[in-house]
PDB file of C-alpha atoms and ligand atoms in Angstrom:
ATOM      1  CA  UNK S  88     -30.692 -36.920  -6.592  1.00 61.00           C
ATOM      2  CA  UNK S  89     -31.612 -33.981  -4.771  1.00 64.00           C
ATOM      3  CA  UNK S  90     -28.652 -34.843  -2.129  1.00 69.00           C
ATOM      4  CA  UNK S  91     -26.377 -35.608  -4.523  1.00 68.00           C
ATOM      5  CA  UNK S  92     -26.786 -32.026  -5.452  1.00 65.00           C
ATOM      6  CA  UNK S  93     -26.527 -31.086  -2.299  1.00 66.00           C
ATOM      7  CA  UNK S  94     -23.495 -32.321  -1.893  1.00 67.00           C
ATOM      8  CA  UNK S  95     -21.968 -31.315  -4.953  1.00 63.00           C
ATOM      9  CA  UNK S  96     -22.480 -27.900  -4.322  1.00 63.00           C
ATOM     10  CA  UNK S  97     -21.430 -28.160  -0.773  1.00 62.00           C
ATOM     11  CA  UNK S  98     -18.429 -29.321  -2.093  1.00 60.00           C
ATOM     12  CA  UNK S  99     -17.731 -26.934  -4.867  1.00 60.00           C
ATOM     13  CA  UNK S 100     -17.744 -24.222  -2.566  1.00 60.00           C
ATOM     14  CA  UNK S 101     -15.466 -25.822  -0.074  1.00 57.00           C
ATOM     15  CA  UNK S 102     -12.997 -25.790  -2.467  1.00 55.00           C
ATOM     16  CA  UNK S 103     -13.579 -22.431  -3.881  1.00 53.00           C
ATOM     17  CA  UNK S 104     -12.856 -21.390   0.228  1.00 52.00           C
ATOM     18  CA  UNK S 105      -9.925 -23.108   0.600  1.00 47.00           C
ATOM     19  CA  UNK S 106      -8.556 -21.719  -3.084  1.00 47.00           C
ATOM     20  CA  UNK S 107      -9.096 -18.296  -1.839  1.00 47.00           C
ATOM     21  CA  UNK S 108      -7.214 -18.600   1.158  1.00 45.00           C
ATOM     22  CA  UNK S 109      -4.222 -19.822  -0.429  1.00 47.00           C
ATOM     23  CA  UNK S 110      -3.824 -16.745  -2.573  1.00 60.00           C
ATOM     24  CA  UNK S 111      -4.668 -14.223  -0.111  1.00 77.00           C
ATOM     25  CA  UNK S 112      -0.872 -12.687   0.887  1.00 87.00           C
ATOM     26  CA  UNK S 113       0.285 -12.688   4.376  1.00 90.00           C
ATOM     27  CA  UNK S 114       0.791  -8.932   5.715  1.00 94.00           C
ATOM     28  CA  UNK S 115       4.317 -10.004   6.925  1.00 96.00           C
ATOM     29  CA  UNK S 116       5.103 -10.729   3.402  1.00 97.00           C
ATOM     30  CA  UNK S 117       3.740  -7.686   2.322  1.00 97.00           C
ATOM     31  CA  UNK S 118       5.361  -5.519   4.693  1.00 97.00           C
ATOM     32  CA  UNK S 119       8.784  -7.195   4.185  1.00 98.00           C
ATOM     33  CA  UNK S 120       8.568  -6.457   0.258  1.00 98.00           C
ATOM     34  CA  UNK S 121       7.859  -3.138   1.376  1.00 98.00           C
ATOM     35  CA  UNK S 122      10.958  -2.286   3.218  1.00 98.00           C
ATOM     36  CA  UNK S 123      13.375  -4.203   0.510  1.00 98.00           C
ATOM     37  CA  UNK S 124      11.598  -2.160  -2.265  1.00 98.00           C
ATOM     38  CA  UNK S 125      12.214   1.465  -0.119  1.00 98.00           C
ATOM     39  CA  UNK S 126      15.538   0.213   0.815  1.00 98.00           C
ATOM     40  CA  UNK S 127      16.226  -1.081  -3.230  1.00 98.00           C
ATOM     41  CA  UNK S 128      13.814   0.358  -5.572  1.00 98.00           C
ATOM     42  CA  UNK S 129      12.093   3.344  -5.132  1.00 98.00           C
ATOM     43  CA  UNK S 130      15.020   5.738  -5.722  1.00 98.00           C
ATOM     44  CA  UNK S 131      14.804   5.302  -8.708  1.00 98.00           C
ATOM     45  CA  UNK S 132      11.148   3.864  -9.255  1.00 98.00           C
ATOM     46  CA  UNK S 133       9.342   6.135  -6.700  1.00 98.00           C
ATOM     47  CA  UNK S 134       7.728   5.611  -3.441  1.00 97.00           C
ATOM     48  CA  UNK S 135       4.926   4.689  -5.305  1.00 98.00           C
ATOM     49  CA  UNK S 136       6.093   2.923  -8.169  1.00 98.00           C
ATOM     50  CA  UNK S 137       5.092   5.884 -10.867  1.00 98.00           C
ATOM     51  CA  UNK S 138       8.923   5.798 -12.134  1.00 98.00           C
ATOM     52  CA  UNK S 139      10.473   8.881 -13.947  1.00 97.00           C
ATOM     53  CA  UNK S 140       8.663   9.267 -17.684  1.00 95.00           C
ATOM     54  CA  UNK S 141      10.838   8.603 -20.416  1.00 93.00           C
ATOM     55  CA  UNK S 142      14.168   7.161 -17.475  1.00 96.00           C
ATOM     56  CA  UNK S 143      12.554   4.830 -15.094  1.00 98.00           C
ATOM     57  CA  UNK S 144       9.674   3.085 -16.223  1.00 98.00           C
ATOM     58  CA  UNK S 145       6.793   2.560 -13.840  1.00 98.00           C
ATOM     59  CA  UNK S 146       5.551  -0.040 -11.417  1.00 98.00           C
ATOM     60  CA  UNK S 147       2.702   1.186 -10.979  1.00 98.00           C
ATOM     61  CA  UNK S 148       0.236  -0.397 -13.399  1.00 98.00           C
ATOM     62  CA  UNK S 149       3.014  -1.900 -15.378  1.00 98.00           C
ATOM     63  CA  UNK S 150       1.726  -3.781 -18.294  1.00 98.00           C
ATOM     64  CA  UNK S 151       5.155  -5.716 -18.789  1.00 98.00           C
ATOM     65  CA  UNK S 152       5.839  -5.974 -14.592  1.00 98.00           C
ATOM     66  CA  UNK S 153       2.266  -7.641 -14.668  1.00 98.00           C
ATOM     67  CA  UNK S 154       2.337  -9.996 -18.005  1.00 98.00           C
ATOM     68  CA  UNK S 155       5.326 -12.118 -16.711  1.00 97.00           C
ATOM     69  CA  UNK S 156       5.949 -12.728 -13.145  1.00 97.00           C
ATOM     70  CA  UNK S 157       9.184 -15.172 -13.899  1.00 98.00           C
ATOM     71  CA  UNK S 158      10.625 -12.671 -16.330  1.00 98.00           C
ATOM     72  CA  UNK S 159       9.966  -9.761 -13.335  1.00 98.00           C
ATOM     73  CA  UNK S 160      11.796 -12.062 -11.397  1.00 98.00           C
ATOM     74  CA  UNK S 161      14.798 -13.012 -13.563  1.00 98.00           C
ATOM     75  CA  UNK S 162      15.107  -9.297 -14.278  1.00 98.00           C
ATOM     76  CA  UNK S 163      15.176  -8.514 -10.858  1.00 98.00           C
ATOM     77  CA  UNK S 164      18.407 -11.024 -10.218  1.00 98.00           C
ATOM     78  CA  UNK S 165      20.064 -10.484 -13.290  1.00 97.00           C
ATOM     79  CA  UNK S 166      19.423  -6.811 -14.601  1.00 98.00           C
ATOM     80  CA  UNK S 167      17.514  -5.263 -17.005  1.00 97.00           C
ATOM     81  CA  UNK S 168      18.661  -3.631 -20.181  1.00 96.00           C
ATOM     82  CA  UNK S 169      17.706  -2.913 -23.445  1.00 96.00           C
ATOM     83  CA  UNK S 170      14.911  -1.458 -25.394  1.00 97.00           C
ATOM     84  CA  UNK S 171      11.501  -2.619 -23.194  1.00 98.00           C
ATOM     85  CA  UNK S 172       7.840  -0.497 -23.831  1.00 98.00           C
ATOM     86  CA  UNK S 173       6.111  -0.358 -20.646  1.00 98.00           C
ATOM     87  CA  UNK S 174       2.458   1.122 -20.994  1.00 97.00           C
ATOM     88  CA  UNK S 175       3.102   2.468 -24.771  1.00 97.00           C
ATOM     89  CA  UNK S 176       6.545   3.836 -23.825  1.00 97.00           C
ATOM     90  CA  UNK S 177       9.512   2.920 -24.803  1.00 97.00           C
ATOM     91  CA  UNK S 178      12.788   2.775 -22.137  1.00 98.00           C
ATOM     92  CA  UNK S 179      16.474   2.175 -23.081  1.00 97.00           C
ATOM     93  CA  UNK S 180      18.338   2.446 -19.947  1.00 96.00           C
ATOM     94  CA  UNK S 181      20.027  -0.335 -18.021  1.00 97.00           C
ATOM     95  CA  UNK S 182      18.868  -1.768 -13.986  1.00 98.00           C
ATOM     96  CA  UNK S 183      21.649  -3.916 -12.457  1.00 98.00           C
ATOM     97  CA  UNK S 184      20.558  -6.839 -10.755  1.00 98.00           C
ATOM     98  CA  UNK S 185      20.281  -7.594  -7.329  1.00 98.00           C
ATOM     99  CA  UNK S 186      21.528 -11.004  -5.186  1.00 97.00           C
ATOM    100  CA  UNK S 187      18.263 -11.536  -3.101  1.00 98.00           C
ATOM    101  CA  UNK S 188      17.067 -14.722  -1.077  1.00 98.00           C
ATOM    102  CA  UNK S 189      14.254 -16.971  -2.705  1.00 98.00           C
ATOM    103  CA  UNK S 190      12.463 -15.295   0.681  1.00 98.00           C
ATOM    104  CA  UNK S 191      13.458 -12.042  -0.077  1.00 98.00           C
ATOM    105  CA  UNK S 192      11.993 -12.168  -3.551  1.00 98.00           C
ATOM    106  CA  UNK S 193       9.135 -13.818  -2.761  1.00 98.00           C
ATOM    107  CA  UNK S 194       7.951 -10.868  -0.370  1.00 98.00           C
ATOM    108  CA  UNK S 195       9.448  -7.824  -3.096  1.00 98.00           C
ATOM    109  CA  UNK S 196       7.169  -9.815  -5.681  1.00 98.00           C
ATOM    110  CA  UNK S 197       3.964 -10.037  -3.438  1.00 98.00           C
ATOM    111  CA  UNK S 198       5.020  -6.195  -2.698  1.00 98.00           C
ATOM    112  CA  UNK S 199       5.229  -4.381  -5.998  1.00 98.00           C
ATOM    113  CA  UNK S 200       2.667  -7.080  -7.843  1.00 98.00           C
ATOM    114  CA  UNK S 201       0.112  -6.322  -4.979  1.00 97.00           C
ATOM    115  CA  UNK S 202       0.593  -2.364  -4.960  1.00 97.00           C
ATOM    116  CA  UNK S 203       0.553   1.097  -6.545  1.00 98.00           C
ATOM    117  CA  UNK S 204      -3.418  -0.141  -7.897  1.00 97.00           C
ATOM    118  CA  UNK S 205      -1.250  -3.649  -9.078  1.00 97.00           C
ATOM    119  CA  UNK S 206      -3.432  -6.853  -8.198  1.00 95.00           C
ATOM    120  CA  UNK S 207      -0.843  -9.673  -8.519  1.00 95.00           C
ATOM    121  CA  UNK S 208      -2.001 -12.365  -6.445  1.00 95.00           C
ATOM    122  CA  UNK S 209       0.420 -14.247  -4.441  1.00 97.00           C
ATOM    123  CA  UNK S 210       4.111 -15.532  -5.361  1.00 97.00           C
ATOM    124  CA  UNK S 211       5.513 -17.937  -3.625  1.00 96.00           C
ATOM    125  CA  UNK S 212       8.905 -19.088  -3.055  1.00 97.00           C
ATOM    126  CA  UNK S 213       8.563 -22.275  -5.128  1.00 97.00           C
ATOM    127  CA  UNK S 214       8.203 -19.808  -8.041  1.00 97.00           C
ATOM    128  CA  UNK S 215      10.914 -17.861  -7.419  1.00 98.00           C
ATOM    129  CA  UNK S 216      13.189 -20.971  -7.176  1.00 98.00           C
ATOM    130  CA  UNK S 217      11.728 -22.153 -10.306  1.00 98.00           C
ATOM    131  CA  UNK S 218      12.503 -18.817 -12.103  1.00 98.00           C
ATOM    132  CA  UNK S 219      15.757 -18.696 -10.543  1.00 96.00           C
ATOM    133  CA  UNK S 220      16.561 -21.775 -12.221  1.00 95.00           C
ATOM    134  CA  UNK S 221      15.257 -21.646 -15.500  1.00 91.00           C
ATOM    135  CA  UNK S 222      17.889 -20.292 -17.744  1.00 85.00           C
TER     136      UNK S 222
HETATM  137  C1  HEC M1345      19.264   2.842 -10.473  1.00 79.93           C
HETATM  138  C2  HEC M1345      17.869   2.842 -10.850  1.00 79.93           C
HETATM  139  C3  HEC M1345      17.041   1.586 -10.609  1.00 79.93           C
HETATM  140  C4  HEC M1345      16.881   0.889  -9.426  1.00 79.93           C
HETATM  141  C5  HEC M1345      17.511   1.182  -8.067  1.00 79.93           C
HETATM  142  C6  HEC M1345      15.956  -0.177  -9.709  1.00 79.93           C
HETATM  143  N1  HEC M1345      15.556  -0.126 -11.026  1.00 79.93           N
HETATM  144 FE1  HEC M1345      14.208  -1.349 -11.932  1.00 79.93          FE
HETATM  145  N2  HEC M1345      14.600  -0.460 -13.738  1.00 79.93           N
HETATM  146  C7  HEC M1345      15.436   0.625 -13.922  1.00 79.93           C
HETATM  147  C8  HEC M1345      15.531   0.912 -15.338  1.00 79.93           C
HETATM  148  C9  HEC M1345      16.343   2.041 -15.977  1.00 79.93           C
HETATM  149  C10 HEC M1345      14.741  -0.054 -16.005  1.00 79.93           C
HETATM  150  C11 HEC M1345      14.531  -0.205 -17.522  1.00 79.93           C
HETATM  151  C12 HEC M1345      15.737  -0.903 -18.166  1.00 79.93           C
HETATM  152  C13 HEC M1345      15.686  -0.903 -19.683  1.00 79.93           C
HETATM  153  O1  HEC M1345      15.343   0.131 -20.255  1.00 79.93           O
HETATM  154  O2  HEC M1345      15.979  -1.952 -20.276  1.00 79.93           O
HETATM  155  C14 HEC M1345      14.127  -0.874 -14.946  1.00 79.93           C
HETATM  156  C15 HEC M1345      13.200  -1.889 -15.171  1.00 79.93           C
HETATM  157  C16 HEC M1345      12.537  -2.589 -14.186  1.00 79.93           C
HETATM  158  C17 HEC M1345      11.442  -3.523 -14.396  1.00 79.93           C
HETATM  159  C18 HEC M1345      10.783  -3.901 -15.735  1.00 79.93           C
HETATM  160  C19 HEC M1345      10.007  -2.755 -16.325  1.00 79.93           C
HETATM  161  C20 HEC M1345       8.769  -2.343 -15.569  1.00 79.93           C
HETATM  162  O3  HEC M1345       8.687  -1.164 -15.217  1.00 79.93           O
HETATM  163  O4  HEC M1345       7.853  -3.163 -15.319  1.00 79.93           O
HETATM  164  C21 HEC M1345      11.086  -3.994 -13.171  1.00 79.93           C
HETATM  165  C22 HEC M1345       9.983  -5.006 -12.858  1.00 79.93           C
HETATM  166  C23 HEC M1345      11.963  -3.382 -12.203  1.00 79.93           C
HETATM  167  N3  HEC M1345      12.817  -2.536 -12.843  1.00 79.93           N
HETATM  168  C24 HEC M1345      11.904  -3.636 -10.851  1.00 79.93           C
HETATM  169  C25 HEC M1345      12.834  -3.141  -9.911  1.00 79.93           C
HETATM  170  C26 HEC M1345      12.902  -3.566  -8.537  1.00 79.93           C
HETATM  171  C27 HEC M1345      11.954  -4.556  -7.888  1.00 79.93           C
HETATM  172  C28 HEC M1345      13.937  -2.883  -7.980  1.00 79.93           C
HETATM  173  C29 HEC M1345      14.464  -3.009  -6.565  1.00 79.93           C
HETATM  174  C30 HEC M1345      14.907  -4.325  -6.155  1.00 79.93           C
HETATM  175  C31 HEC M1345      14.492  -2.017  -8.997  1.00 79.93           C
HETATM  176  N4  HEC M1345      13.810  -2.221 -10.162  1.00 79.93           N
HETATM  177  C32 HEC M1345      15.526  -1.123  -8.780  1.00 79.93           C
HETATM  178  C33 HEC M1345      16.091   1.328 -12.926  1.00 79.93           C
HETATM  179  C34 HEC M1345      16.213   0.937 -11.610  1.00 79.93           C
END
């Protein structure tokens, strides 16, 4: 019994190990994501995501950027426009979209999910193909 235990446990936290390492982000993702979003983004969402009050809604803590990681990334392809309340504030503006790789993506996600006091976890390219695709 006492094994069996044993073993349980030693395998319990095996797994918990190997979980962990698959959502830690790569830095080379993270500092790709950062040079698409200063190349894309922050002219008009800041250098560190804290938008323009009441014209360009924030990254930084976003509520809505946070709640949906397909819809962030279907925005980001197709545009944004409409009436959308980030953090108890309402916006009514339009964003174009933008034609970026599955790859590209992938790193801008891990970028702005995993910054400005954001704490994403990974995204990987499987999910931006999947939210590419889904209508
Ligand atoms: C020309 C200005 C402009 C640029 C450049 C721009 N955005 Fe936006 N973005 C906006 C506006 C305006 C909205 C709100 C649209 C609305 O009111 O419906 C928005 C909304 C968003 C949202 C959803 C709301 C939120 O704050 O969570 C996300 C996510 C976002 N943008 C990400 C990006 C990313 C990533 C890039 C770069 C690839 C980018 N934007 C480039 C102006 C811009």
């Amino acid at each position: 019994m006492k094994h069996y235990l044993l073993g349980l446990i030693t395998l319990i936290s095996v797994q918990g190990l190997a979980q962990k390492q698959d959502k830690q982000i790569d830095d080379k993702s993270l500092a790709a994501g950062r040079e698409i979003y200063l190349m894309n983004c922050q002219s008009c969402h800041m250098e560190q995501g804290e938008g323009l009050e009441g014209v360009y809604p924030p990254l930084a803590k976003s509520d809505y950027l946070m709640a949906d990681k397909t819809r962030a990334i279907q925005q980001i392809l197709k545009g944004v426009s409409g009436p959308i309340t980030v953090n108890g504030l309402e916006y009514n503006a339009e964003m174009q979209g933008f034609s970026f790789s599955d790859q590209e993506l992938a790193d801008l996600l891990n970028y702005i999910r995993n910054s400005f006091g954001n704490k994403g976890g990974a995204t990987t390219i499987d999910e931006v193909r999947k939210a590419r695709s889904k209508p």
